[in-house]
Amino acid sequence: MAGDDNLQSMIVGTVMRKIKSRTWKKQRYFRLQEDCMTIWYKECHVSSLVGNNTSSAPFSVSDVEAVREGHQSEVLLSIADEFPPDRCFTLVFRGRRGNLDLVADSADEAQSWIKGMRKLIENLENMGDSEKLDQWIGDWFKKADKNNDGRMNFQEVRVLLKMMNVEMNEHHAHRLFMMADKSQTGSLEDDEFVLFYKMLTQREDVLRVFQEYSGDGQKLSLSDLEEFLREEQLEDVDVVQQLAMELIERYEPSDTAKTLKAMSIDGFLIYLMSPVGSVFRPRQQNLYQDMNQPLCHYFISSSHNTYLMEDQLRGPSSVEGYIRALKRGCRCVEVDCWDGTNGEPIVYHGHTFTSKILFKDVVSTLGKYAFKVSEYPVILSMENHCSVEQQRVMAHHLNTILGDKLLKSTLDRKIPISFPSPEELKGKILLKGKKIGGLEDSLSGLMEPEDTLTGEVSDEDEAAEIDEDNLHSNSLRRRAKVGSQWTYMDWSPVRAVQMFTSSLYQFHFLSLPQKSKQRLSKELSDCVVYCKSVHFSSFKHSRMHSKFYEISSFTESKARKLLREAGAEFVLHNARQLTRVYPSGLRTDSSNFNPQEMWNTGTQIVALNFQTAGLEMDLNDGLFSQNGGCGYVLKPEYMRRLDKRFDPEVPQNRDGYQPLSFCIQVISAQQLPKVNIKESSVVDPFVRVEIHGVPLDQAKQETRYIDNNGFNPVWYDTLRFTIHAPELALVRFVVEDYDKASRNDFVGQYTLPFSCIQQGYRHIHLLSRDGTSIHPASLFVHLRVTKLV
C-alpha cells in the first residue's frame, strides 16, 4: 500500500457529509487507520476538525462489499440538485446493514476515497488464507496492545485471552508467555507474538489425525497422503495419486517437503482449512446441473415484497431491496403497483404506511442488476392495482427501459406445448401477471377487440388472504385452548404486540370497501408470456383444463392445507406448472415461514422476506449456494415425472428408495466470536446439527456444551441421523452459547444441501446471522454417509 496517494490521503483524513435524507446532512471526519483495514469517523466542526468524541464509529474495510460512484442511491438522487455526482459516492455493506451515502467537498477528494476503497476491497479479495490469518493475528495484537508501544506485556496477554474467548489458568498462560519471550524482555514483540499465537492455537485434533497416517510421525509421504485421501476423504481411487501431488504443490509451505513429495503438519492443516478441505464439494459450488430442463423443473430463488427493507406496515420501500436480492442470486422479485401522482405508477405495500417509490425506478434497477450475478432468467411477479391509464404507462416503462431483456413473445414465435429451459431464457426478464385470453390467442391473432379491456388485474386479494389466514390462526388458537384457559395476556410482550398489530392490520383490510374488478390494459397484458396468473380451483381442474404457462399463487396457510389434503397431487401439479407460495398477511413483522415444507411439494417459487435474517433465509441461502449460486436448482428426478407420484409424507414409497445413515463426529471449533459485550464473558459453546427435509427426515441433535472456551473447544461427540429423501435434505450446523438462565445466544451457522457434502475430515467455515463470513471461526468434523440395508 506504500506510495499510494489515495490511501495516504485517506490516512490523513477527510471531512465529508454523511447523508441520510434530503433534510439530514451532517459533517463527519473520516480517516483510514494505519492498518489499512479500519475506517474511523466522528462528528466534527468543519473549521477546527475537533470532534465531540461522542459518536466514534469504526468499521472494517472487510464489511464493505462495493463502492458506487455518483448518484447511485435513492438518498443521493434526492439531493442531486444540491450536490453534483462527481462529489457523491455510496459504501455498500455486506449483509443487511444499511448503506453509507457520502458527499465530499471536491471531486478530487471523492475520487481519492472511491479509488482507495476499491483498491482495499480488491486487495482483501485477493488475499490467501495465510494472509487473512496474518491480518487476523495483527488485529488481535493491536487490540491487546493497550498502551500502543508495539509490545505486549503479560497483563495485556491476560486481557487478550479474554478477548479471544479463552479461559486459561494464569500459570499456564504465563508459561506460554515465557516460552514465547525469546528476547527475555518481559514483553512480546511482533514475531514473539506470532509464536505465542501458534502455541495457543496448536491443533492437537489435527495432529492426532496426521500422526495416525504418518509413517514416521513427522510428515505424510506421498503414499501416506494417498492412503488418507482414499480411506478417510473417500476421494476417487483413479485420481487420488494426482490429487495428492496437487495438494502438496498447492498447500505445502516447505520447499524441502515439496522436494521429498511429502506434506508437513503445517501443509496438512492448510489443506484441511482450504476450500478443497471444506464440507462443501467444490465441484457443486460451480454450475453443474442440467439447465436445459423445462422452467417448472427447477426450484427458483424468490423474494416477497422485494421493495420493503423492514416490516410490512411502516418500513421504507427502496430499490435497494431489489439490488440486494438480485445480488444474492434471487431470480423472482415482486412489485406491488398502485396509481401515483402525475400519471406515474408507484410501488408500495398498499393501504399501509410504508413509503412509496416509482415503478420506473424499480424497472431501471432491474434492468441494471438483473444479470450481474446470474445470467439465468428473472421473473418479475406483479401485483397490479393500477388504472388502465397507468397500466399503459407501466407497459411503456417495461418496454422502453428493459428493451430486448423483456420477453415479449415465445422464443420461436410459435404456440408452445411446454416451458422453455433456463438455458434458452438466459438474459431474459419474464413478467408474471394477468393476461387477456391465452397464449395461443395472442400468437394466432384471434383475440376479440372487446376482450382487450376485461378481467381482474391482480391475482392476490390481500383482504381475502388476511381473512383466510385469520380463520386459520383462530382455528389453531381454539385447538390450543382445549384443556387450558389462556388469554392474550399469557403471551410474551413482544408476541402480544405482534398479535395486536396484526389484529389492527386485519381490521383495516377487512373494513376496506370491496373493490369491483378492474380492467386490464392490452399493452400490459401483452408483456405476459409464459407466466399468466390464474385463480386456482383444484388439482383436478388444473389437470383437466389448465395450460402449462398458467401459474397460481398461494398464501402459506393455503399451501399447507393443500399439502395436508393431497401432497402427491401437489407434487404432480408442480411437475407441469409453476406455483408461487408467499408469506401470510399476518406476518406484519416480515418474518418468514419455513420454505422446506413448500420445496417438499415441488413448489418452484417459494417467496421469502429477504430482509429478515434467520433459519428460513439460512435454508434458502443453503439450497441456492449450489450450482454456481445461479438461483436455479434442478428438482429431484422423482419430482419431475408425470408418470409417477411422489408423496413427501411417505418417501419410502417411491422407486429407487434407499435410506442413508449420516454420522457426524463433532471434533472441535476454532476462534468463535464473542457474543456478549462484557469483556470478562467467555462463550460456553455447543453445536446443534439440524436436518431439514421431508417430515420423516426432520431432526436435530446437540453436543455437550464446553465451559468458558470459544477459542478452541473440543468435543469428539458423535451424532447420527437417518435420511430418507437425501435429494431434498438440507443440513444446518449451528453454534450457540449455552446459558442455563436465559435463551442461548447465536454464535454462527452454516447450511448446505446434503447432496453437496464432502465426507471425511472437514472444516465448516461459519457464517453470521446475516450470512456473511466470520473468518476464521470454524468447526472441525468427521462425516460419513452409508447405505442402510
Coordinates of C-alpha atoms in Angstrom, one line a residue, residues 257-501:
A257 CA 8.9 -31.2 1.9
K258 CA 7.9 -30.5 -1.6
T259 CA 11.2 -31.8 -2.9
L260 CA 10.5 -35.0 -0.9
K261 CA 7.0 -35.2 -2.3
A262 CA 5.7 -35.0 1.3
M263 CA 3.4 -32.9 3.4
S264 CA 4.2 -31.4 6.8
I265 CA 1.7 -30.8 9.6
D266 CA 1.5 -27.2 8.5
G267 CA 0.7 -28.1 5.0
F268 CA -1.8 -30.7 6.2
L269 CA -3.6 -28.1 8.3
I270 CA -3.6 -25.5 5.5
Y271 CA -5.2 -28.2 3.2
L272 CA -7.9 -29.1 5.7
M273 CA -8.7 -25.3 6.2
S274 CA -8.9 -24.7 2.4
P275 CA -11.9 -24.8 0.1
V276 CA -10.8 -28.2 -1.1
G277 CA -10.9 -29.4 2.5
S278 CA -14.2 -27.8 3.4
V279 CA -17.5 -29.6 3.9
F280 CA -18.9 -28.3 0.6
R281 CA -17.9 -30.3 -2.5
P282 CA -16.1 -27.7 -4.7
R283 CA -17.5 -29.1 -8.0
Q284 CA -21.1 -28.5 -6.8
Q285 CA -20.4 -24.9 -5.9
N286 CA -19.9 -24.3 -9.6
L287 CA -22.6 -24.6 -12.2
Y288 CA -23.0 -28.4 -12.6
Q289 CA -26.7 -29.2 -13.2
D290 CA -28.5 -29.7 -16.5
M291 CA -30.0 -26.3 -17.3
N292 CA -32.0 -27.5 -20.3
Q293 CA -35.0 -28.8 -18.5
P294 CA -38.4 -27.0 -18.6
L295 CA -38.5 -24.0 -16.3
C296 CA -41.1 -25.7 -14.0
H297 CA -38.5 -28.4 -13.1
Y298 CA -36.4 -26.1 -11.0
F299 CA -36.6 -24.5 -7.6
I300 CA -36.2 -20.8 -8.1
S301 CA -34.8 -18.4 -5.5
S302 CA -37.6 -16.0 -4.8
S303 CA -38.3 -12.8 -2.9
H304 CA -41.6 -11.5 -1.4
N305 CA -42.4 -7.8 -1.4
T306 CA -38.9 -7.1 -2.6
Y307 CA -39.2 -3.4 -2.3
L308 CA -39.6 -3.5 1.5
M309 CA -36.5 -3.0 3.7
E310 CA -38.1 -3.7 7.1
D311 CA -41.6 -4.6 8.2
Q312 CA -44.8 -4.7 6.2
L313 CA -46.6 -1.8 7.8
R314 CA -44.4 1.2 8.4
G315 CA -41.0 0.4 6.9
P316 CA -39.3 2.1 4.0
S317 CA -39.6 1.0 0.4
S318 CA -36.5 1.1 -1.7
V319 CA -34.9 -0.1 -4.9
E320 CA -32.1 -1.2 -2.7
G321 CA -34.3 -4.2 -1.8
Y322 CA -34.1 -5.3 -5.4
I323 CA -30.4 -4.7 -5.7
R324 CA -29.7 -6.8 -2.5
A325 CA -32.0 -9.6 -3.6
L326 CA -30.6 -9.8 -7.1
K327 CA -27.0 -9.8 -5.8
R328 CA -27.9 -12.8 -3.6
G329 CA -28.9 -14.7 -6.7
C330 CA -32.7 -14.1 -6.4
R331 CA -34.4 -14.9 -9.7
C332 CA -38.0 -13.9 -8.8
V333 CA -38.8 -10.5 -7.4
E334 CA -42.1 -8.9 -6.6
V335 CA -43.6 -5.5 -7.3
D336 CA -46.9 -4.0 -6.0
C337 CA -48.1 -1.3 -8.3
W338 CA -50.6 1.5 -7.5
D339 CA -51.7 4.7 -9.2
G340 CA -49.4 7.5 -8.4
T341 CA -49.5 11.3 -8.9
N342 CA -48.5 12.9 -12.2
G343 CA -49.6 9.8 -14.1
E344 CA -46.6 7.8 -12.7
P345 CA -47.3 4.4 -11.1
I346 CA -45.8 3.9 -7.7
V347 CA -44.7 0.8 -5.7
Y348 CA -45.5 0.3 -2.0
H349 CA -47.5 -2.1 0.3
G350 CA -51.0 -0.8 -0.4
H351 CA -53.1 0.6 2.4
T352 CA -50.1 0.8 4.8
F353 CA -47.7 3.4 6.0
T354 CA -44.8 2.0 4.0
S355 CA -43.0 4.6 1.9
K356 CA -43.5 4.9 -1.9
I357 CA -41.1 4.6 -4.8
L358 CA -41.6 5.0 -8.6
F359 CA -42.3 1.9 -10.7
K360 CA -40.0 3.2 -13.4
D361 CA -37.1 3.3 -10.8
V362 CA -37.8 -0.3 -9.9
V363 CA -37.7 -1.3 -13.6
S364 CA -34.5 0.7 -14.2
T365 CA -32.8 -1.1 -11.2
L366 CA -34.0 -4.4 -12.5
G367 CA -32.5 -3.7 -15.9
K368 CA -29.2 -2.7 -14.4
Y369 CA -28.8 -5.5 -11.8
A370 CA -30.8 -8.5 -13.1
F371 CA -27.9 -10.3 -14.6
K372 CA -24.8 -9.2 -12.7
V373 CA -24.7 -12.4 -10.5
S374 CA -26.6 -14.9 -12.7
E375 CA -27.4 -14.9 -16.4
Y376 CA -30.4 -17.1 -16.0
P377 CA -34.0 -15.6 -16.3
V378 CA -35.6 -13.2 -13.8
I379 CA -39.3 -13.4 -13.1
L380 CA -41.0 -10.1 -12.2
S381 CA -44.1 -11.1 -10.2
M382 CA -46.5 -8.2 -10.5
E383 CA -49.4 -7.4 -8.2
N384 CA -51.3 -4.8 -10.2
H385 CA -53.8 -2.3 -8.6
C386 CA -53.4 0.4 -11.3
S387 CA -56.0 2.1 -13.6
V388 CA -55.9 1.2 -17.3
E389 CA -54.2 4.5 -18.0
Q390 CA -51.3 3.9 -15.6
Q391 CA -51.1 0.2 -16.7
R392 CA -50.2 1.6 -20.1
V393 CA -47.5 3.7 -18.5
M394 CA -46.2 0.6 -16.8
A395 CA -46.1 -1.3 -20.1
H396 CA -44.3 1.7 -21.7
H397 CA -41.6 1.7 -19.0
L398 CA -41.2 -2.1 -19.2
N399 CA -40.7 -2.0 -23.0
T400 CA -38.5 1.2 -23.2
I401 CA -36.3 0.6 -20.2
L402 CA -35.8 -3.1 -20.4
G403 CA -35.8 -3.3 -24.2
D404 CA -34.7 -6.7 -25.5
K405 CA -34.3 -8.0 -22.0
L406 CA -38.1 -8.2 -21.6
L407 CA -39.5 -11.4 -23.1
K408 CA -42.4 -10.2 -25.3
S409 CA -43.2 -13.4 -27.2
T410 CA -42.5 -17.1 -27.2
L411 CA -38.9 -17.9 -28.2
D412 CA -39.7 -19.2 -31.7
R413 CA -43.0 -17.2 -32.0
K414 CA -44.9 -20.5 -32.3
I415 CA -47.5 -21.9 -30.0
P416 CA -45.5 -23.9 -27.4
I417 CA -46.5 -27.1 -25.6
S418 CA -44.1 -26.8 -22.7
F419 CA -41.9 -24.3 -20.9
P420 CA -38.5 -23.3 -22.4
S421 CA -35.5 -24.0 -20.2
P422 CA -33.4 -21.6 -18.1
E423 CA -30.6 -22.0 -20.7
E424 CA -32.9 -20.9 -23.5
L425 CA -34.2 -17.9 -21.4
K426 CA -30.8 -16.6 -20.5
G427 CA -30.7 -12.8 -20.1
K428 CA -34.5 -12.5 -20.2
I429 CA -36.9 -10.9 -17.8
L430 CA -40.4 -12.6 -17.7
L431 CA -43.4 -10.7 -16.4
K432 CA -45.8 -12.7 -14.2
G433 CA -49.3 -11.3 -14.1
K434 CA -52.8 -11.4 -15.5
K435 CA -53.3 -11.9 -19.3
I436 CA -56.2 -11.3 -21.6
G437 CA -57.0 -14.6 -23.2
G438 CA -54.5 -17.4 -23.7
L439 CA -51.0 -17.5 -25.1
E440 CA -52.5 -19.3 -28.1
D441 CA -55.0 -16.4 -28.8
S442 CA -52.3 -13.7 -28.7
L443 CA -50.0 -15.7 -31.1
S444 CA -52.7 -16.6 -33.5
G445 CA -54.3 -13.1 -33.5
L446 CA -57.7 -14.5 -32.7
M447 CA -58.3 -12.1 -29.7
E448 CA -61.7 -10.3 -29.9
P449 CA -61.5 -6.5 -29.7
E450 CA -63.9 -6.4 -26.7
D451 CA -61.6 -8.8 -24.8
T452 CA -58.8 -6.2 -24.6
L453 CA -60.0 -4.4 -21.5
T454 CA -61.7 -7.0 -19.3
G455 CA -60.9 -9.1 -16.3
E456 CA -59.1 -8.9 -13.0
V457 CA -55.8 -7.2 -12.9
S458 CA -54.3 -8.8 -9.8
D459 CA -54.3 -12.4 -8.6
E460 CA -53.7 -11.6 -5.0
D461 CA -56.6 -10.3 -3.0
E462 CA -55.0 -9.1 0.2
A463 CA -58.2 -8.7 2.2
A464 CA -59.3 -12.3 1.3
E465 CA -55.9 -13.5 2.2
I466 CA -55.9 -11.8 5.6
D467 CA -59.4 -13.2 6.3
E468 CA -58.3 -16.8 5.3
D469 CA -55.2 -16.6 7.4
N470 CA -57.1 -15.2 10.3
L471 CA -59.6 -18.0 10.2
H472 CA -56.7 -20.5 10.2
S473 CA -55.0 -18.7 13.1
N474 CA -58.2 -18.7 15.1
S475 CA -58.7 -22.4 14.5
L476 CA -55.2 -23.1 15.8
R477 CA -55.8 -20.9 18.8
R478 CA -59.1 -22.7 19.6
R479 CA -57.4 -26.1 19.4
A480 CA -54.5 -24.8 21.6
K481 CA -57.0 -23.5 24.2
V482 CA -58.5 -27.0 24.8
G483 CA -57.6 -28.1 28.3
S484 CA -56.3 -24.6 29.3
Q485 CA -57.7 -21.2 29.7
W486 CA -55.3 -18.6 28.4
T487 CA -55.7 -15.1 27.1
Y488 CA -53.6 -12.6 25.1
M489 CA -52.0 -11.7 28.5
D490 CA -50.3 -15.1 28.6
W491 CA -48.1 -14.2 25.6
S492 CA -44.7 -12.5 25.9
P493 CA -44.9 -8.7 25.5
V494 CA -43.3 -9.0 22.0
R495 CA -45.8 -11.6 20.9
A496 CA -48.7 -9.6 22.3
V497 CA -47.6 -6.5 20.4
Q498 CA -47.3 -8.5 17.2
M499 CA -50.8 -10.0 17.6
F500 CA -52.3 -6.6 18.4
T501 CA -50.6 -5.1 15.4

